[in-house]
mmCIF file with all atom_site columns, C-alpha atoms in Angstrom:
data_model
loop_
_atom_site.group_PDB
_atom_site.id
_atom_site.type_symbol
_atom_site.label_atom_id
_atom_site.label_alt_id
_atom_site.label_comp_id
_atom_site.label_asym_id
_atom_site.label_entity_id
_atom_site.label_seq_id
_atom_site.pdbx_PDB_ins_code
_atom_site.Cartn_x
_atom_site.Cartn_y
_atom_site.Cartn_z
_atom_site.occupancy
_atom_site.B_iso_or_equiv
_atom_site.pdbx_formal_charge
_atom_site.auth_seq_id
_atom_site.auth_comp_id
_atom_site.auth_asym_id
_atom_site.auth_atom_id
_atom_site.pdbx_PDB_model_num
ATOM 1   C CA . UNK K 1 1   ? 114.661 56.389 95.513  1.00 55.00 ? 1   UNK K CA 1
ATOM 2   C CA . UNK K 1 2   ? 111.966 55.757 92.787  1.00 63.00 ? 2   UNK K CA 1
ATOM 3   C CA . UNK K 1 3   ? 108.738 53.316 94.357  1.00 87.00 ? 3   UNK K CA 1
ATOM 4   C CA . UNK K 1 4   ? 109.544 51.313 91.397  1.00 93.00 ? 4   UNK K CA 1
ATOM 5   C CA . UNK K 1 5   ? 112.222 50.227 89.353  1.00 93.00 ? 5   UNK K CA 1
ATOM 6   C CA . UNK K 1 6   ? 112.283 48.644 86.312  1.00 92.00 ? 6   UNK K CA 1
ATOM 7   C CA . UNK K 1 7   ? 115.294 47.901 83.812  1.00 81.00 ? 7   UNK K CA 1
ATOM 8   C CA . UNK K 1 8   ? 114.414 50.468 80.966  1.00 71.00 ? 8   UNK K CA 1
ATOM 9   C CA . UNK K 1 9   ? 116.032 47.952 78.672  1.00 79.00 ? 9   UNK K CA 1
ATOM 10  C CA . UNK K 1 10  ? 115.109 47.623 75.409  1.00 92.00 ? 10  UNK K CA 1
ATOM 11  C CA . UNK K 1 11  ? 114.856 43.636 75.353  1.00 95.00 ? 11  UNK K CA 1
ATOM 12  C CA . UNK K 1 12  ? 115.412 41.702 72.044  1.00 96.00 ? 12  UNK K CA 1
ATOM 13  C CA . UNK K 1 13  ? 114.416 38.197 71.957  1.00 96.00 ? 13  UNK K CA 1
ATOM 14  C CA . UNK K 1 14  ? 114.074 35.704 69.118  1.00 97.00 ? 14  UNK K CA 1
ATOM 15  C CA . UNK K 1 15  ? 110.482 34.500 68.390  1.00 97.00 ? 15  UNK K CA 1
ATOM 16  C CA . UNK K 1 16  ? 109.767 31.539 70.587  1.00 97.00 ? 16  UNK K CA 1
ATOM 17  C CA . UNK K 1 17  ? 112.392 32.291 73.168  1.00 97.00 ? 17  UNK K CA 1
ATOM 18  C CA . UNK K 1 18  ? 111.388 33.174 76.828  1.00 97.00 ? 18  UNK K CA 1
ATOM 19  C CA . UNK K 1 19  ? 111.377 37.178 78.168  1.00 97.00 ? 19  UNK K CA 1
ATOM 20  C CA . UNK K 1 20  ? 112.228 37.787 81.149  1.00 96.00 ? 20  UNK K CA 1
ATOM 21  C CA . UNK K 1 21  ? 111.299 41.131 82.748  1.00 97.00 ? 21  UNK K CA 1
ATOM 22  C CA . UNK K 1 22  ? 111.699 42.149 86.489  1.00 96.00 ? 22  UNK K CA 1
ATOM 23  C CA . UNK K 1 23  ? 111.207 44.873 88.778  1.00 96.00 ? 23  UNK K CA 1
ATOM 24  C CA . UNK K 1 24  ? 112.045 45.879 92.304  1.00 96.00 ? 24  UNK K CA 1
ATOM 25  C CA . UNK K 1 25  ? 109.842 48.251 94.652  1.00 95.00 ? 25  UNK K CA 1
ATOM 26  C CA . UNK K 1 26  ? 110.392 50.062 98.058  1.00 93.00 ? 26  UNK K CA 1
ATOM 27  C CA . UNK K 1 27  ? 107.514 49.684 99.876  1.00 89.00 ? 27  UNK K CA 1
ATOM 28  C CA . UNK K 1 28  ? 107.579 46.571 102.250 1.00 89.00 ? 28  UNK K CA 1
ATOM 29  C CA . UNK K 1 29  ? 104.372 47.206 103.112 1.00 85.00 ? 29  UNK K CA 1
ATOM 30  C CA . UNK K 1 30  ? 102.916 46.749 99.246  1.00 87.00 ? 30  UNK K CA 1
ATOM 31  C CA . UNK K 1 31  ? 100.241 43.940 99.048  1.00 85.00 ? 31  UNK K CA 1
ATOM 32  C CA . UNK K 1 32  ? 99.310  43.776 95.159  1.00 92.00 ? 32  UNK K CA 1
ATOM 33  C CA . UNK K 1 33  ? 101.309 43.104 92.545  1.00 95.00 ? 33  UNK K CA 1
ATOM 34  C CA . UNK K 1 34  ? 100.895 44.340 88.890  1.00 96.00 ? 34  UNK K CA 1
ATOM 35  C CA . UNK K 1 35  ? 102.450 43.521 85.022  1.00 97.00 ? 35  UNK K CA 1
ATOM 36  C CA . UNK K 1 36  ? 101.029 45.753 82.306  1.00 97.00 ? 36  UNK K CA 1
ATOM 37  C CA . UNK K 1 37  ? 101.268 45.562 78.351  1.00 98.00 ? 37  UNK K CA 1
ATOM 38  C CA . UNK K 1 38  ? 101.460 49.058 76.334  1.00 97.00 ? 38  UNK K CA 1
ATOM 39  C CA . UNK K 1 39  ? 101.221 49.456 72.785  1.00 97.00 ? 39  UNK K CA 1
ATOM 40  C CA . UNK K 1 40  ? 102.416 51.970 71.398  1.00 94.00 ? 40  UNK K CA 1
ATOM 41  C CA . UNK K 1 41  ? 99.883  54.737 71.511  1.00 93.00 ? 41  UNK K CA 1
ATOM 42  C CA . UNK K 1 42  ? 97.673  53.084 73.234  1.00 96.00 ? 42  UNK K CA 1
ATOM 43  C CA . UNK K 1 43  ? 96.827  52.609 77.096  1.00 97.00 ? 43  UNK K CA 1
ATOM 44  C CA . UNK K 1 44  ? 98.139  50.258 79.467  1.00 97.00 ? 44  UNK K CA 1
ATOM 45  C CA . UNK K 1 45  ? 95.914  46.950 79.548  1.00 96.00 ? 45  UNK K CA 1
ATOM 46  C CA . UNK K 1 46  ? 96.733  44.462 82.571  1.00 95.00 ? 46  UNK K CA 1
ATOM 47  C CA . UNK K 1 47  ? 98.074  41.279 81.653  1.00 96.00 ? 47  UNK K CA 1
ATOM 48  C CA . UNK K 1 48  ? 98.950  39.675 85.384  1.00 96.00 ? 48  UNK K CA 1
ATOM 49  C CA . UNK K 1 49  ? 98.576  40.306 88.579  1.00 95.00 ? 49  UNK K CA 1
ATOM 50  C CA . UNK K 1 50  ? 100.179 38.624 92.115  1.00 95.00 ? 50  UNK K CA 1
ATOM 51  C CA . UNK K 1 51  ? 99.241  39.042 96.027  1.00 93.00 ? 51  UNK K CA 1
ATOM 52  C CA . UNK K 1 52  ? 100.946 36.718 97.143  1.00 92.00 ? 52  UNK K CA 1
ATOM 53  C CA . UNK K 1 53  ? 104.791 34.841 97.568  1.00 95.00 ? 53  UNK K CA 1
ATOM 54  C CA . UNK K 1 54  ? 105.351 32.469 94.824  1.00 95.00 ? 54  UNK K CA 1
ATOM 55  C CA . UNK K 1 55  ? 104.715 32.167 91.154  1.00 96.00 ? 55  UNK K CA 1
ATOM 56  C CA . UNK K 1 56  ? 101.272 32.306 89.784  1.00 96.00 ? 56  UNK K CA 1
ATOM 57  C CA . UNK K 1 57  ? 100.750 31.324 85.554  1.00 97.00 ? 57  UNK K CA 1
ATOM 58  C CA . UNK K 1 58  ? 98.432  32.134 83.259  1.00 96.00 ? 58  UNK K CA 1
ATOM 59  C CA . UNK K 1 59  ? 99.248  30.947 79.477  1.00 97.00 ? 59  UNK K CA 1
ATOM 60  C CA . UNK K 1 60  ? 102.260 32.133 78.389  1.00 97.00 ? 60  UNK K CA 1
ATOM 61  C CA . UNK K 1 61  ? 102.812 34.457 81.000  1.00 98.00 ? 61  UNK K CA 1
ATOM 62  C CA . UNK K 1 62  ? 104.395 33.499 84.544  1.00 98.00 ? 62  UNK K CA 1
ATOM 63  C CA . UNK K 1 63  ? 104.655 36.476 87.793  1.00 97.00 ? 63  UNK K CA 1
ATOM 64  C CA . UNK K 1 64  ? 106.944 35.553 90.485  1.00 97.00 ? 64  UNK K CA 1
ATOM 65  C CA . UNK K 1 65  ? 106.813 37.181 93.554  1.00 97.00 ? 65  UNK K CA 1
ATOM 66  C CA . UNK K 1 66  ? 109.170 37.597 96.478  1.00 96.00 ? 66  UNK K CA 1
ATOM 67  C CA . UNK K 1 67  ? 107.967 39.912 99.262  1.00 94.00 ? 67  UNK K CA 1
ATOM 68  C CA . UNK K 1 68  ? 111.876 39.346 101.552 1.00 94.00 ? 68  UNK K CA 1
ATOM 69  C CA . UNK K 1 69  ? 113.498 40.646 98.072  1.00 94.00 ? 69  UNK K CA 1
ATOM 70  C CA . UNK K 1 70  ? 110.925 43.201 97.363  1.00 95.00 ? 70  UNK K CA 1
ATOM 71  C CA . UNK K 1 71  ? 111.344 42.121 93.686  1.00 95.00 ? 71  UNK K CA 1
ATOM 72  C CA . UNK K 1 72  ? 108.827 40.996 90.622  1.00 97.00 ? 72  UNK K CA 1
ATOM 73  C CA . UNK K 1 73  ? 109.474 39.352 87.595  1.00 97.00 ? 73  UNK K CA 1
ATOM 74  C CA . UNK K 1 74  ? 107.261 38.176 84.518  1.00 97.00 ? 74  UNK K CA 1
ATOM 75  C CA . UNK K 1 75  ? 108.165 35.677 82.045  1.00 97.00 ? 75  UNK K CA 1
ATOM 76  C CA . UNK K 1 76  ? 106.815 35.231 78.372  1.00 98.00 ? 76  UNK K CA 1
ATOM 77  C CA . UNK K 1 77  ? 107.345 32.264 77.311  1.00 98.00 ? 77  UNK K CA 1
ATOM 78  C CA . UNK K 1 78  ? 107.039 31.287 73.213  1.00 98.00 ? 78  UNK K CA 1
ATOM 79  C CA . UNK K 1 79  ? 107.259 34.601 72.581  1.00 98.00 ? 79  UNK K CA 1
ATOM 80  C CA . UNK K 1 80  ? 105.158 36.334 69.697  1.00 97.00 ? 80  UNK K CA 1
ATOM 81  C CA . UNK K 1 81  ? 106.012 39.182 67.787  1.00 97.00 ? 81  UNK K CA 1
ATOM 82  C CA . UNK K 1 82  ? 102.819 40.380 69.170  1.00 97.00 ? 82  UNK K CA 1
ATOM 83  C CA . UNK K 1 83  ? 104.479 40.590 72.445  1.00 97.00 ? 83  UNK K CA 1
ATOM 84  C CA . UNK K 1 84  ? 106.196 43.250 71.613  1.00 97.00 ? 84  UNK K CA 1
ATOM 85  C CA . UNK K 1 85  ? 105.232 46.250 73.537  1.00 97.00 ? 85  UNK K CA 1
ATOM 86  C CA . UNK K 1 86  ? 106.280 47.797 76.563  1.00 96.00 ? 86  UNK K CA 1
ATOM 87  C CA . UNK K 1 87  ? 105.943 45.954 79.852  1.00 97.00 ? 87  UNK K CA 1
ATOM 88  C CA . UNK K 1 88  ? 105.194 48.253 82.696  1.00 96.00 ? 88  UNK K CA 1
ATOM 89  C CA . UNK K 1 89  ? 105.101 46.931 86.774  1.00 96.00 ? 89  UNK K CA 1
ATOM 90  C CA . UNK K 1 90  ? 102.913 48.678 89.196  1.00 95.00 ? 90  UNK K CA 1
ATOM 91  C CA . UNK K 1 91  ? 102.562 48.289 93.065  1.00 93.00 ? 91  UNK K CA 1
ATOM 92  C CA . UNK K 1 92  ? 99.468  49.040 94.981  1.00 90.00 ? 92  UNK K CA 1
ATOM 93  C CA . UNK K 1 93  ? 100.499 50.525 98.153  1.00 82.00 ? 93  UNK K CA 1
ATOM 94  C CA . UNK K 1 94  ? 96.762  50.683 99.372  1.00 77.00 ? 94  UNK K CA 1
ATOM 95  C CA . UNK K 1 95  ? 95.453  54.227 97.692  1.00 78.00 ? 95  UNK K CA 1
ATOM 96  C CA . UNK K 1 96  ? 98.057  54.927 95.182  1.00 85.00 ? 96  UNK K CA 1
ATOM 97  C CA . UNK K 1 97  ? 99.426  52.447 92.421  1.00 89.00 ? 97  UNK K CA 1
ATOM 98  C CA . UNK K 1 98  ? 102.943 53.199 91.330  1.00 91.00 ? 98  UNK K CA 1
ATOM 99  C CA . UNK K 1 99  ? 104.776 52.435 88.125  1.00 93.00 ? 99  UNK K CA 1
ATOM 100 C CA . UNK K 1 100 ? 107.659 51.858 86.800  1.00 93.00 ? 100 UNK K CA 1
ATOM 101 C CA . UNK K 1 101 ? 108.922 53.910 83.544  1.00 92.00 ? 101 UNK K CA 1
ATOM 102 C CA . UNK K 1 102 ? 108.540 50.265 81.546  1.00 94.00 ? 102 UNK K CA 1
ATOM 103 C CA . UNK K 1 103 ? 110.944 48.072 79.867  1.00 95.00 ? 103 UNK K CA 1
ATOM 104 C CA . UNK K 1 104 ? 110.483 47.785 75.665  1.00 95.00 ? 104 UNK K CA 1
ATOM 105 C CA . UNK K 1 105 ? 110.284 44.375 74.396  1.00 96.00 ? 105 UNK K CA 1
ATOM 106 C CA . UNK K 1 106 ? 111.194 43.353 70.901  1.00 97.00 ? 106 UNK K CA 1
ATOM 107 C CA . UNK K 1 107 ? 110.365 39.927 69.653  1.00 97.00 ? 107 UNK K CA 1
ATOM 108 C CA . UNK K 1 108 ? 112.164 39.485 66.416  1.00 97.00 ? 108 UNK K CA 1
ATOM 109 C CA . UNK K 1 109 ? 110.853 37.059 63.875  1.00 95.00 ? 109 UNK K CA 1
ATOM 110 C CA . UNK A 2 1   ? 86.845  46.635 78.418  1.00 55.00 ? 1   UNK A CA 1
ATOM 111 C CA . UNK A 2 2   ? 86.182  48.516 81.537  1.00 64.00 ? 2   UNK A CA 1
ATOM 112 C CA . UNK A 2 3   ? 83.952  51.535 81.117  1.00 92.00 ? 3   UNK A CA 1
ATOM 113 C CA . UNK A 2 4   ? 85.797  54.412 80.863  1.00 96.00 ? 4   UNK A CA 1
ATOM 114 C CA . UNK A 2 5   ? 85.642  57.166 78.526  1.00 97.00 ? 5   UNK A CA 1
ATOM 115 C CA . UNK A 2 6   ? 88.133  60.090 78.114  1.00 98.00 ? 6   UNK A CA 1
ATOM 116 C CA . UNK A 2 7   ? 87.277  63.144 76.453  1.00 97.00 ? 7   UNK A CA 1
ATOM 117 C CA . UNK A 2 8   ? 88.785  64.814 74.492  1.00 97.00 ? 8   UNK A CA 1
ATOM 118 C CA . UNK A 2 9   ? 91.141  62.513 72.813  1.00 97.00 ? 9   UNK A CA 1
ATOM 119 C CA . UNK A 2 10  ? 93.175  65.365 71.581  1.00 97.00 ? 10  UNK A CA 1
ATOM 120 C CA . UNK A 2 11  ? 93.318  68.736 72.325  1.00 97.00 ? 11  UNK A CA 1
ATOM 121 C CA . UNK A 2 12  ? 95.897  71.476 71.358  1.00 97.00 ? 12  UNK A CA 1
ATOM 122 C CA . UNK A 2 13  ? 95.750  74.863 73.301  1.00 97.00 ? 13  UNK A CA 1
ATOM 123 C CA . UNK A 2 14  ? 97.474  77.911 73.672  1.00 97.00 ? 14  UNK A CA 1
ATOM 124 C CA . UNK A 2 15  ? 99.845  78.554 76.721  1.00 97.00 ? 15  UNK A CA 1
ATOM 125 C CA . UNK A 2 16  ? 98.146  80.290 79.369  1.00 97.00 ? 16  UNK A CA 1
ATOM 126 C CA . UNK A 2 17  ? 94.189  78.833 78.713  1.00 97.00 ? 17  UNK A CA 1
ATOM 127 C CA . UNK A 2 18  ? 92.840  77.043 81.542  1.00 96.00 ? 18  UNK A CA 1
ATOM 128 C CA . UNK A 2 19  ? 91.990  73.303 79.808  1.00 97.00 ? 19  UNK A CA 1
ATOM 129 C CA . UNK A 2 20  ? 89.478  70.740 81.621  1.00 98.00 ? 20  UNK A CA 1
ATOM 130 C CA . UNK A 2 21  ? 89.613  67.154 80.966  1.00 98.00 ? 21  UNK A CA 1
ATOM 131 C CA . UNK A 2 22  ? 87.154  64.648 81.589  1.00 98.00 ? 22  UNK A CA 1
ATOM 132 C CA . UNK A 2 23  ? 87.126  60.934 82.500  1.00 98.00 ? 23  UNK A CA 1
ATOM 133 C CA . UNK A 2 24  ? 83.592  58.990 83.123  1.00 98.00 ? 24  UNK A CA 1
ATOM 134 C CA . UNK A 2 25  ? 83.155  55.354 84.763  1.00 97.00 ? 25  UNK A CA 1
ATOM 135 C CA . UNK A 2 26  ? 80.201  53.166 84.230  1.00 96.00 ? 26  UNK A CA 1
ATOM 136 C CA . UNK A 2 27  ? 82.050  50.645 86.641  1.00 92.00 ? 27  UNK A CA 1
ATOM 137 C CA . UNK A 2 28  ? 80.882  52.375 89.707  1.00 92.00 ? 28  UNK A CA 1
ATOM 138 C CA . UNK A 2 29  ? 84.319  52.176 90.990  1.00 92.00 ? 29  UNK A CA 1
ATOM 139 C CA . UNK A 2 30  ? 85.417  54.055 94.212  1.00 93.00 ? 30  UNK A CA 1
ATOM 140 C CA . UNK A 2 31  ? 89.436  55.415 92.818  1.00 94.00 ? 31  UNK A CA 1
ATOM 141 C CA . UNK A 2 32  ? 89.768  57.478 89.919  1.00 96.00 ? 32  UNK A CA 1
ATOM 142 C CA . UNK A 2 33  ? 93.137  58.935 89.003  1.00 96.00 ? 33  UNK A CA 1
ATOM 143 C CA . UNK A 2 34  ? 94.673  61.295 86.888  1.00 98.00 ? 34  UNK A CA 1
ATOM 144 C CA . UNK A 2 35  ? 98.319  60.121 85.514  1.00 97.00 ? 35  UNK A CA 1
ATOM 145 C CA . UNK A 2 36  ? 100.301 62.172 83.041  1.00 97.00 ? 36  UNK A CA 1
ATOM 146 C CA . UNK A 2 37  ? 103.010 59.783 81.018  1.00 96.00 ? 37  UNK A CA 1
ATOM 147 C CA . UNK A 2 38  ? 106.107 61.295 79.262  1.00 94.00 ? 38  UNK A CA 1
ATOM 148 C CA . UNK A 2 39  ? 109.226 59.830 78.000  1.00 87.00 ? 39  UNK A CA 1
ATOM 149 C CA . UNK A 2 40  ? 111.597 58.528 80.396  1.00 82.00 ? 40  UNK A CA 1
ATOM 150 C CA . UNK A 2 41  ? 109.605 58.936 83.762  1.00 85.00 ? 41  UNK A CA 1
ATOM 151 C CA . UNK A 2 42  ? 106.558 56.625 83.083  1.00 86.00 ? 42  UNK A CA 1
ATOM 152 C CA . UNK A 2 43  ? 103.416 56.985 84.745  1.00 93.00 ? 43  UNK A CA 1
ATOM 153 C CA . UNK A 2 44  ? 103.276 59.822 87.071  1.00 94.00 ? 44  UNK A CA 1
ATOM 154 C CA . UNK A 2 45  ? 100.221 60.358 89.411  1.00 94.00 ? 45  UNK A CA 1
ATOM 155 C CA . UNK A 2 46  ? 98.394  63.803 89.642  1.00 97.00 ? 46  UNK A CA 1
ATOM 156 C CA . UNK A 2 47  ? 95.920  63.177 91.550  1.00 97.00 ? 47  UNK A CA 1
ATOM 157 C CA . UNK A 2 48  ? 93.249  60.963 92.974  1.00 95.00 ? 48  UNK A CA 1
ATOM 158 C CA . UNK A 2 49  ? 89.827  60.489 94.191  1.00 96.00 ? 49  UNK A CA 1
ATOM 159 C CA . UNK A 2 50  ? 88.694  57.966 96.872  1.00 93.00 ? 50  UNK A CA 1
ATOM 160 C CA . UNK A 2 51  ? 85.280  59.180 96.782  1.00 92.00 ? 51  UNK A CA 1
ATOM 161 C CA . UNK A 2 52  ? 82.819  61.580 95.782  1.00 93.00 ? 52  UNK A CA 1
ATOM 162 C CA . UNK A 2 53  ? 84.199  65.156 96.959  1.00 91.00 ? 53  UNK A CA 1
ATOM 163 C CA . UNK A 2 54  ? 87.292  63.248 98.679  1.00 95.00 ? 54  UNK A CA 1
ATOM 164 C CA . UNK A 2 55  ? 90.531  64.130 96.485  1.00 96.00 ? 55  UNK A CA 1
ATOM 165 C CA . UNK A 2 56  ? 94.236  63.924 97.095  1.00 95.00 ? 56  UNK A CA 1
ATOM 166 C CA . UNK A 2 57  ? 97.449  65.119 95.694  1.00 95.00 ? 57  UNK A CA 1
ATOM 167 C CA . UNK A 2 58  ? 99.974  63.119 93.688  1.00 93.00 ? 58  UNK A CA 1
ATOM 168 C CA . UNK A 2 59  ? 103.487 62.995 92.929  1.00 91.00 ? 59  UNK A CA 1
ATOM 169 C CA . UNK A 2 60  ? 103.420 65.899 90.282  1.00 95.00 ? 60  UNK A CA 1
ATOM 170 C CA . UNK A 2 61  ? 100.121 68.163 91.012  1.00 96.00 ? 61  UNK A CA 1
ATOM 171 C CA . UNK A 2 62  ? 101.395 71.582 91.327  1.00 96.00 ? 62  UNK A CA 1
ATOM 172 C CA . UNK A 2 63  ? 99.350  73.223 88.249  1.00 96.00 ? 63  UNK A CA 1
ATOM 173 C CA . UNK A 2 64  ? 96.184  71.284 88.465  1.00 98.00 ? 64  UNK A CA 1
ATOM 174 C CA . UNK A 2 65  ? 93.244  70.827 90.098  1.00 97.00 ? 65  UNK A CA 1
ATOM 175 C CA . UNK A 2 66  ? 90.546  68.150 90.460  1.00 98.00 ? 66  UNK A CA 1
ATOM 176 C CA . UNK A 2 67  ? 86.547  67.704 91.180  1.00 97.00 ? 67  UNK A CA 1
ATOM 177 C CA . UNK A 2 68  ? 84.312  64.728 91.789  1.00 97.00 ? 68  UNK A CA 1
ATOM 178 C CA . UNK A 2 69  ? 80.838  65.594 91.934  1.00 95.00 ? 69  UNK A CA 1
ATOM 179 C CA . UNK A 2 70  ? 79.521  62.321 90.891  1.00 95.00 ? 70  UNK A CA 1
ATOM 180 C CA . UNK A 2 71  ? 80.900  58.879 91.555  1.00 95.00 ? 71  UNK A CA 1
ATOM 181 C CA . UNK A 2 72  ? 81.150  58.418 87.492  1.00 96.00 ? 72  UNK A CA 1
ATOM 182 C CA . UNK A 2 73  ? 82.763  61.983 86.817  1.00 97.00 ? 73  UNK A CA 1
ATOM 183 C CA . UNK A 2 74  ? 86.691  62.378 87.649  1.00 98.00 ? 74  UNK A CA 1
ATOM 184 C CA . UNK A 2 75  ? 87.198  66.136 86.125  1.00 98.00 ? 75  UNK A CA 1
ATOM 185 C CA . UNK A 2 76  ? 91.020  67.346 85.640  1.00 98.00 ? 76  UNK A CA 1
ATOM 186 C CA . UNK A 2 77  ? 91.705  70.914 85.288  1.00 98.00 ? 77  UNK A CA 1
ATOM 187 C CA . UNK A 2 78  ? 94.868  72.827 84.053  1.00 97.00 ? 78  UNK A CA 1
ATOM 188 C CA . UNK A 2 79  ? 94.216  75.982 85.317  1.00 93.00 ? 79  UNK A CA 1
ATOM 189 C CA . UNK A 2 80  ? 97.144  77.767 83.174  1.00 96.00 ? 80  UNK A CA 1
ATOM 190 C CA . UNK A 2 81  ? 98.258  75.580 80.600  1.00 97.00 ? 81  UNK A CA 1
ATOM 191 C CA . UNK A 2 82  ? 102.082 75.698 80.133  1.00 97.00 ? 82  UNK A CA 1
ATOM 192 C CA . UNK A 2 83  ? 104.189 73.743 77.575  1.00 97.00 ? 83  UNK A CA 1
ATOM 193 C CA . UNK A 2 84  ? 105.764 71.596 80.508  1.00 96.00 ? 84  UNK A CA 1
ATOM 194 C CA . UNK A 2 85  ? 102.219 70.264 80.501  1.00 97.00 ? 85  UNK A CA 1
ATOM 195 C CA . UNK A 2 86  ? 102.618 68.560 77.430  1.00 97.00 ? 86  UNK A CA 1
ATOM 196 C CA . UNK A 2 87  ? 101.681 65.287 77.860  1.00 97.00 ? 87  UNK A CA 1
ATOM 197 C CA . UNK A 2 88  ? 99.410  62.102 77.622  1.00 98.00 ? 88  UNK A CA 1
ATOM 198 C CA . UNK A 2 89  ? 97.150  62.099 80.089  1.00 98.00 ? 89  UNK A CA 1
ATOM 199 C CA . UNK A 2 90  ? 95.045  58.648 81.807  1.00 98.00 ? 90  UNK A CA 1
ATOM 200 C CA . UNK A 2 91  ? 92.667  58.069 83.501  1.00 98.00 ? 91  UNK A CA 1
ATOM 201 C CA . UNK A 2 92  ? 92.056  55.236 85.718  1.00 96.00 ? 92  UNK A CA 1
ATOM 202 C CA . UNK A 2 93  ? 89.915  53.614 88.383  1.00 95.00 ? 93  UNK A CA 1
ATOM 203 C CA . UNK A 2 94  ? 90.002  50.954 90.932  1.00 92.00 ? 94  UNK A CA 1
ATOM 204 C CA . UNK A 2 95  ? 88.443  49.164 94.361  1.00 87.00 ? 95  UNK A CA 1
ATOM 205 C CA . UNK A 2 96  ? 90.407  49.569 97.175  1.00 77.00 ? 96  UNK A CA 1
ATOM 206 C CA . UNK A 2 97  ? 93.064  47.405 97.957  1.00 66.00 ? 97  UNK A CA 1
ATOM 207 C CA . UNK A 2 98  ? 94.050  43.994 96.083  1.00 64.00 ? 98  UNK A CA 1
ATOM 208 C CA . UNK A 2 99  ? 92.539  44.970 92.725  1.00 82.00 ? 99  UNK A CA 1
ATOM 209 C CA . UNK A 2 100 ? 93.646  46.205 89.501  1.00 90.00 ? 100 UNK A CA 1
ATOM 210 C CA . UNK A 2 101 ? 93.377  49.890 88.050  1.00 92.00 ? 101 UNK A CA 1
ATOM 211 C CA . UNK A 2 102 ? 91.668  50.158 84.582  1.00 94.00 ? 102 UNK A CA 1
ATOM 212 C CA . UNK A 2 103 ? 92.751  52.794 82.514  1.00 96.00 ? 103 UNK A CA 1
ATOM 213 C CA . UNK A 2 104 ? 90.648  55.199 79.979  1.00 97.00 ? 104 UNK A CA 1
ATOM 214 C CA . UNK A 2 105 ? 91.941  55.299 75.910  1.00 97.00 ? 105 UNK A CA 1
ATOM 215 C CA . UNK A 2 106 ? 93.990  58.875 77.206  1.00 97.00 ? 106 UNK A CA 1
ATOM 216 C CA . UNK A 2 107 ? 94.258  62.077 76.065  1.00 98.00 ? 107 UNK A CA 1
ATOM 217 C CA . UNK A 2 108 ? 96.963  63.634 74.096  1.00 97.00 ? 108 UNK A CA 1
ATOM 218 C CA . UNK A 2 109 ? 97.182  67.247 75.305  1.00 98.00 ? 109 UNK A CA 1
ATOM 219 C CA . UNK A 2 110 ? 99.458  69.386 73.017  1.00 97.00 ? 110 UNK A CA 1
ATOM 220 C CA . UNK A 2 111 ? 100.244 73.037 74.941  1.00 97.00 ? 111 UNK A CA 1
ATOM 221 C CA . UNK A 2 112 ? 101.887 75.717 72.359  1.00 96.00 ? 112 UNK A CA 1
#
């Protein structure tokens, strides 16, 4: 069983509509919380991050967090056609930070 | 941005060449890591560092090796480059615990 699992997708959504990505991990004992944004070509860059149950905004962007479900989700709302990119989670399990293989986001004009 | 600098940005070899990559901090950062990403399997560790001379295998490190001399110089080393090594390589660094990982521009390592 992978650390991290994300659905690969891809995910089409109209311009202004809300994304909806999520992710599920294995390690109960996992205390941070990670969304990333990649670009094609480029590197990851983080966009949110969570520690703790509960949502937690910032903009557009919204990570939930539910530690009993072992499960994270990010919404976009409004999105932009600049949002598209693929979305990868990551868990900190103390040393090591493990990803997920991403999920592609296309926001359609 | 973070500090981080990756070098080289590209690199093609020949199968069989030992190939050294380099990532430098200015961050002063404790982690470094080496991750390789392909299609379909993401980001996969290599390995890490948790300190000057203190390294430790990842998921997928049979083939290379690693060296931290300095607390700004994570070195990666393909001691026999094979095509399977093919790849884009990052690296990244971190504080222990609750905190993010930054990640370098990467390299694009072509092995024919």
């Amino acid at each position: 069983q992978k650390e991290v699992e994300q659905n690969s997708g891809p995910l089409s959504v109209p311009e202004g509509a809300i994304a909806s990505l999520n992710c599920t991990y294995s390690d109960r004992g996992s205390q941070s919380f990670f969304w990333y944004r990649q670009y094609s070509g480029k590197s990851p860059e983080l966009i949110m991050s969570i520690y703790s149950n509960g949502d937690k905004e910032d903009g557009r962007f919204t990570a939930q967090l539910n530690k009993a479900s072992q499960y994270v989700s990010l919404l976009i709302r409004d999105s932009q056609p600049s949002d598209s990119a693929t979305y990868l989670c990551a868990v900190n399990t103390g040393n090591q930070f493990y990803f997920g293989t991403g999920t592609s986001l296309t926001v359609i004009p | 941005d973070a500090g981080i600098t990756q070098s080289p940005r590209h690199k093609v070899t020949e199968t069989g060449t030992p190939v050294t990559l380099r990532c430098h901090q200015t961050e002063n950062h404790r982690y470094m890591y080496w991750y390789r990403q392909d299609p379909g399997h993401g980001l996969r560790l290599i390995h890490y560092s948790y300190g000057v001379k203190d390294t430790d295998k990842g998921e997928v490190s049979d083939g290379y090796s690693v060296s931290r001399s300095k607390t700004e110089d994570f070195l990666l080393t393909l001691e026999s480059a094979t095509s399977s090594q093919t790849s884009v390589y990052f690296c990244a660094i971190s504080e222990p615990w609750r905190t993010e990982a930054f990640f370098g521009q990467g390299t694009r390592l072509t092995v024919v």
